[in-house]
């Protein structure tokens, strides 16, 4: 790595990291540096996993429900990990009882349902994209896949961005409710 004369690869990597950090800072400004390794890794992993489906003979791993459920569980655990680590166990658990302790079951149901929705959303979109590509290939022959591959690239990157952004929003939401309570 060089400060005076960075290579094109170094410039590309630095630009990618800065873009990821800025996207995180837009949602959680006070925690951007702390969340960058997790959210950035999540975005890059899912984008790479989604694009693997473009290689002939390989399937996108995110077209398998078990991987998307595992990723959603990692996000579920990360939400609580960052919440407890940043604001403390007592303050974090207290937000489940606000505004009324009777709402605790609904808070817990919301946590479970958004985790399930995160897993199913990525799985469904990637599986349907691969099925659509297969159907177009069968019907239109070998000339149609070129535009379809371009669509696959765009869709793969969009799905990675959506999954990572939702994970970021969930974490920021857990942190934001505690930050607002601390300011009051």
mmCIF file of N, CA and C in Angstrom, residues 55-115:
data_model
loop_
_atom_site.group_PDB
_atom_site.id
_atom_site.type_symbol
_atom_site.label_atom_id
_atom_site.label_comp_id
_atom_site.label_asym_id
_atom_site.label_seq_id
_atom_site.Cartn_x
_atom_site.Cartn_y
_atom_site.Cartn_z
ATOM 1 N N UNK A 55 -21.454 -17.916 -12.479
ATOM 2 C CA UNK A 55 -20.439 -18.849 -12.966
ATOM 3 C C UNK A 55 -21.153 -20.106 -13.463
ATOM 4 N N UNK A 56 -20.895 -20.507 -14.701
ATOM 5 C CA UNK A 56 -21.582 -21.689 -15.230
ATOM 6 C C UNK A 56 -21.331 -22.923 -14.357
ATOM 7 N N UNK A 57 -22.415 -23.615 -14.057
ATOM 8 C CA UNK A 57 -22.318 -24.831 -13.250
ATOM 9 C C UNK A 57 -22.425 -24.599 -11.756
ATOM 10 N N UNK A 58 -22.440 -23.351 -11.314
ATOM 11 C CA UNK A 58 -22.547 -23.060 -9.887
ATOM 12 C C UNK A 58 -23.881 -22.395 -9.578
ATOM 13 N N UNK A 59 -24.383 -22.682 -8.387
ATOM 14 C CA UNK A 59 -25.601 -22.034 -7.906
ATOM 15 C C UNK A 59 -25.227 -20.995 -6.869
ATOM 16 N N UNK A 60 -26.016 -19.956 -6.806
ATOM 17 C CA UNK A 60 -25.807 -18.940 -5.789
ATOM 18 C C UNK A 60 -26.142 -19.531 -4.426
ATOM 19 N N UNK A 61 -25.225 -19.448 -3.450
ATOM 20 C CA UNK A 61 -25.509 -19.996 -2.124
ATOM 21 C C UNK A 61 -26.694 -19.326 -1.439
ATOM 22 N N UNK A 62 -26.983 -18.098 -1.800
ATOM 23 C CA UNK A 62 -28.107 -17.404 -1.181
ATOM 24 C C UNK A 62 -29.439 -17.867 -1.751
ATOM 25 N N UNK A 63 -29.415 -18.751 -2.742
ATOM 26 C CA UNK A 63 -30.629 -19.378 -3.235
ATOM 27 C C UNK A 63 -31.027 -20.574 -2.387
ATOM 28 N N UNK A 64 -30.293 -20.803 -1.298
ATOM 29 C CA UNK A 64 -30.566 -21.902 -0.370
ATOM 30 C C UNK A 64 -31.064 -21.299 0.944
ATOM 31 N N UNK A 65 -32.197 -21.779 1.397
ATOM 32 C CA UNK A 65 -32.822 -21.211 2.594
ATOM 33 C C UNK A 65 -31.942 -21.349 3.838
ATOM 34 N N UNK A 66 -31.162 -22.405 3.926
ATOM 35 C CA UNK A 66 -30.350 -22.595 5.130
ATOM 36 C C UNK A 66 -29.303 -21.484 5.285
ATOM 37 N N UNK A 67 -28.707 -21.019 4.200
ATOM 38 C CA UNK A 67 -27.730 -19.931 4.304
ATOM 39 C C UNK A 67 -28.412 -18.622 4.669
ATOM 40 N N UNK A 68 -29.541 -18.338 4.064
ATOM 41 C CA UNK A 68 -30.203 -17.068 4.369
ATOM 42 C C UNK A 68 -30.732 -17.050 5.803
ATOM 43 N N UNK A 69 -31.167 -18.205 6.305
ATOM 44 C CA UNK A 69 -31.586 -18.276 7.708
ATOM 45 C C UNK A 69 -30.385 -18.065 8.617
ATOM 46 N N UNK A 70 -29.242 -18.657 8.262
ATOM 47 C CA UNK A 70 -28.034 -18.464 9.063
ATOM 48 C C UNK A 70 -27.618 -16.991 9.070
ATOM 49 N N UNK A 71 -27.681 -16.344 7.928
ATOM 50 C CA UNK A 71 -27.342 -14.918 7.866
ATOM 51 C C UNK A 71 -28.318 -14.084 8.692
ATOM 52 N N UNK A 72 -29.607 -14.412 8.613
ATOM 53 C CA UNK A 72 -30.605 -13.678 9.398
ATOM 54 C C UNK A 72 -30.384 -13.893 10.892
ATOM 55 N N UNK A 73 -29.998 -15.104 11.296
ATOM 56 C CA UNK A 73 -29.710 -15.357 12.715
ATOM 57 C C UNK A 73 -28.474 -14.594 13.170
ATOM 58 N N UNK A 74 -27.486 -14.478 12.292
ATOM 59 C CA UNK A 74 -26.303 -13.682 12.627
ATOM 60 C C UNK A 74 -26.696 -12.224 12.838
ATOM 61 N N UNK A 75 -27.567 -11.711 11.970
ATOM 62 C CA UNK A 75 -28.045 -10.335 12.125
ATOM 63 C C UNK A 75 -28.835 -10.205 13.424
ATOM 64 N N UNK A 76 -29.700 -11.171 13.710
ATOM 65 C CA UNK A 76 -30.487 -11.167 14.946
ATOM 66 C C UNK A 76 -29.564 -11.083 16.163
ATOM 67 N N UNK A 77 -28.534 -11.915 16.184
ATOM 68 C CA UNK A 77 -27.596 -11.899 17.307
ATOM 69 C C UNK A 77 -26.781 -10.605 17.337
ATOM 70 N N UNK A 78 -26.421 -10.096 16.165
ATOM 71 C CA UNK A 78 -25.640 -8.863 16.101
ATOM 72 C C UNK A 78 -26.431 -7.665 16.613
ATOM 73 N N UNK A 79 -27.718 -7.630 16.335
ATOM 74 C CA UNK A 79 -28.552 -6.536 16.840
ATOM 75 C C UNK A 79 -28.453 -6.483 18.356
ATOM 76 N N UNK A 80 -28.599 -7.628 18.985
ATOM 77 C CA UNK A 80 -28.551 -7.675 20.443
ATOM 78 C C UNK A 80 -27.131 -7.470 20.966
ATOM 79 N N UNK A 81 -26.148 -8.019 20.267
ATOM 80 C CA UNK A 81 -24.748 -7.850 20.669
ATOM 81 C C UNK A 81 -24.373 -6.369 20.676
ATOM 82 N N UNK A 82 -24.629 -5.687 19.571
ATOM 83 C CA UNK A 82 -24.278 -4.267 19.499
ATOM 84 C C UNK A 82 -25.105 -3.455 20.485
ATOM 85 N N UNK A 83 -26.380 -3.791 20.624
ATOM 86 C CA UNK A 83 -27.225 -3.065 21.568
ATOM 87 C C UNK A 83 -26.712 -3.176 22.988
ATOM 88 N N UNK A 84 -26.378 -4.382 23.415
ATOM 89 C CA UNK A 84 -25.885 -4.594 24.777
ATOM 90 C C UNK A 84 -24.497 -3.999 24.945
ATOM 91 N N UNK A 85 -23.658 -4.186 23.957
ATOM 92 C CA UNK A 85 -22.268 -3.709 24.043
ATOM 93 C C UNK A 85 -22.187 -2.183 24.086
ATOM 94 N N UNK A 86 -23.040 -1.516 23.351
ATOM 95 C CA UNK A 86 -22.945 -0.065 23.247
ATOM 96 C C UNK A 86 -23.702 0.642 24.370
ATOM 97 N N UNK A 87 -24.907 0.176 24.708
ATOM 98 C CA UNK A 87 -25.692 0.900 25.710
ATOM 99 C C UNK A 87 -25.791 0.185 27.047
ATOM 100 N N UNK A 88 -25.313 -1.044 27.133
ATOM 101 C CA UNK A 88 -25.363 -1.783 28.389
ATOM 102 C C UNK A 88 -26.573 -2.701 28.453
ATOM 103 N N UNK A 89 -26.433 -3.781 29.207
ATOM 104 C CA UNK A 89 -27.479 -4.799 29.289
ATOM 105 C C UNK A 89 -28.783 -4.253 29.848
ATOM 106 N N UNK A 90 -28.698 -3.532 30.947
ATOM 107 C CA UNK A 90 -29.913 -3.039 31.610
ATOM 108 C C UNK A 90 -30.700 -2.078 30.717
ATOM 109 N N UNK A 91 -30.005 -1.113 30.134
ATOM 110 C CA UNK A 91 -30.679 -0.134 29.265
ATOM 111 C C UNK A 91 -31.232 -0.807 28.014
ATOM 112 N N UNK A 92 -30.497 -1.783 27.489
ATOM 113 C CA UNK A 92 -30.961 -2.459 26.281
ATOM 114 C C UNK A 92 -32.224 -3.271 26.558
ATOM 115 N N UNK A 93 -32.219 -4.033 27.632
ATOM 116 C CA UNK A 93 -33.397 -4.847 27.955
ATOM 117 C C UNK A 93 -34.596 -4.000 28.354
ATOM 118 N N UNK A 94 -34.331 -2.816 28.905
ATOM 119 C CA UNK A 94 -35.421 -1.928 29.310
ATOM 120 C C UNK A 94 -36.250 -1.459 28.113
ATOM 121 N N UNK A 95 -35.626 -1.341 26.952
ATOM 122 C CA UNK A 95 -36.390 -0.846 25.803
ATOM 123 C C UNK A 95 -37.476 -1.830 25.370
ATOM 124 N N UNK A 96 -37.377 -3.085 25.765
ATOM 125 C CA UNK A 96 -38.435 -4.046 25.453
ATOM 126 C C UNK A 96 -39.664 -3.830 26.325
ATOM 127 N N UNK A 97 -39.496 -3.147 27.420
ATOM 128 C CA UNK A 97 -40.608 -2.907 28.326
ATOM 129 C C UNK A 97 -41.261 -1.548 28.111
ATOM 130 N N UNK A 98 -40.685 -0.724 27.249
ATOM 131 C CA UNK A 98 -41.245 0.598 26.977
ATOM 132 C C UNK A 98 -42.215 0.530 25.819
ATOM 133 N N UNK A 99 -43.252 1.246 25.774
ATOM 134 C CA UNK A 99 -43.794 2.158 26.762
ATOM 135 C C UNK A 99 -44.585 1.457 27.861
ATOM 136 N N UNK A 100 -44.880 0.160 27.650
ATOM 137 C CA UNK A 100 -45.676 -0.569 28.627
ATOM 138 C C UNK A 100 -45.183 -2.014 28.676
ATOM 139 N N UNK A 101 -44.959 -2.579 29.861
ATOM 140 C CA UNK A 101 -44.489 -3.966 29.955
ATOM 141 C C UNK A 101 -45.430 -4.987 29.314
ATOM 142 N N UNK A 102 -46.692 -4.636 29.152
ATOM 143 C CA UNK A 102 -47.626 -5.550 28.512
ATOM 144 C C UNK A 102 -47.305 -5.774 27.029
ATOM 145 N N UNK A 103 -46.500 -4.883 26.460
ATOM 146 C CA UNK A 103 -46.143 -4.994 25.044
ATOM 147 C C UNK A 103 -44.937 -5.912 24.806
ATOM 148 N N UNK A 104 -44.358 -6.481 25.855
ATOM 149 C CA UNK A 104 -43.191 -7.356 25.723
ATOM 150 C C UNK A 104 -43.429 -8.491 24.724
ATOM 151 N N UNK A 105 -44.537 -9.214 24.774
ATOM 152 C CA UNK A 105 -44.739 -10.294 23.783
ATOM 153 C C UNK A 105 -44.740 -9.784 22.339
ATOM 154 N N UNK A 106 -45.264 -8.584 22.135
ATOM 155 C CA UNK A 106 -45.288 -8.029 20.782
ATOM 156 C C UNK A 106 -43.892 -7.621 20.321
ATOM 157 N N UNK A 107 -43.079 -7.100 21.243
ATOM 158 C CA UNK A 107 -41.687 -6.781 20.911
ATOM 159 C C UNK A 107 -40.945 -8.054 20.516
ATOM 160 N N UNK A 108 -41.133 -9.114 21.276
ATOM 161 C CA UNK A 108 -40.457 -10.376 20.992
ATOM 162 C C UNK A 108 -40.945 -10.977 19.675
ATOM 163 N N UNK A 109 -42.234 -10.907 19.431
ATOM 164 C CA UNK A 109 -42.792 -11.394 18.172
ATOM 165 C C UNK A 109 -42.237 -10.589 16.989
ATOM 166 N N UNK A 110 -42.099 -9.291 17.184
ATOM 167 C CA UNK A 110 -41.518 -8.448 16.134
ATOM 168 C C UNK A 110 -40.082 -8.818 15.831
ATOM 169 N N UNK A 111 -39.307 -9.132 16.855
ATOM 170 C CA UNK A 111 -37.914 -9.549 16.661
ATOM 171 C C UNK A 111 -37.846 -10.836 15.833
ATOM 172 N N UNK A 112 -38.690 -11.789 16.176
ATOM 173 C CA UNK A 112 -38.689 -13.077 15.475
ATOM 174 C C UNK A 112 -39.187 -12.920 14.043
ATOM 175 N N UNK A 113 -40.257 -12.161 13.861
ATOM 176 C CA UNK A 113 -40.833 -12.029 12.523
ATOM 177 C C UNK A 113 -39.913 -11.260 11.579
ATOM 178 N N UNK A 114 -39.220 -10.246 12.063
ATOM 179 C CA UNK A 114 -38.330 -9.520 11.144
ATOM 180 C C UNK A 114 -37.107 -10.360 10.791
ATOM 181 N N UNK A 115 -36.667 -11.235 11.700
ATOM 182 C CA UNK A 115 -35.569 -12.137 11.378
ATOM 183 C C UNK A 115 -36.004 -13.131 10.314
#
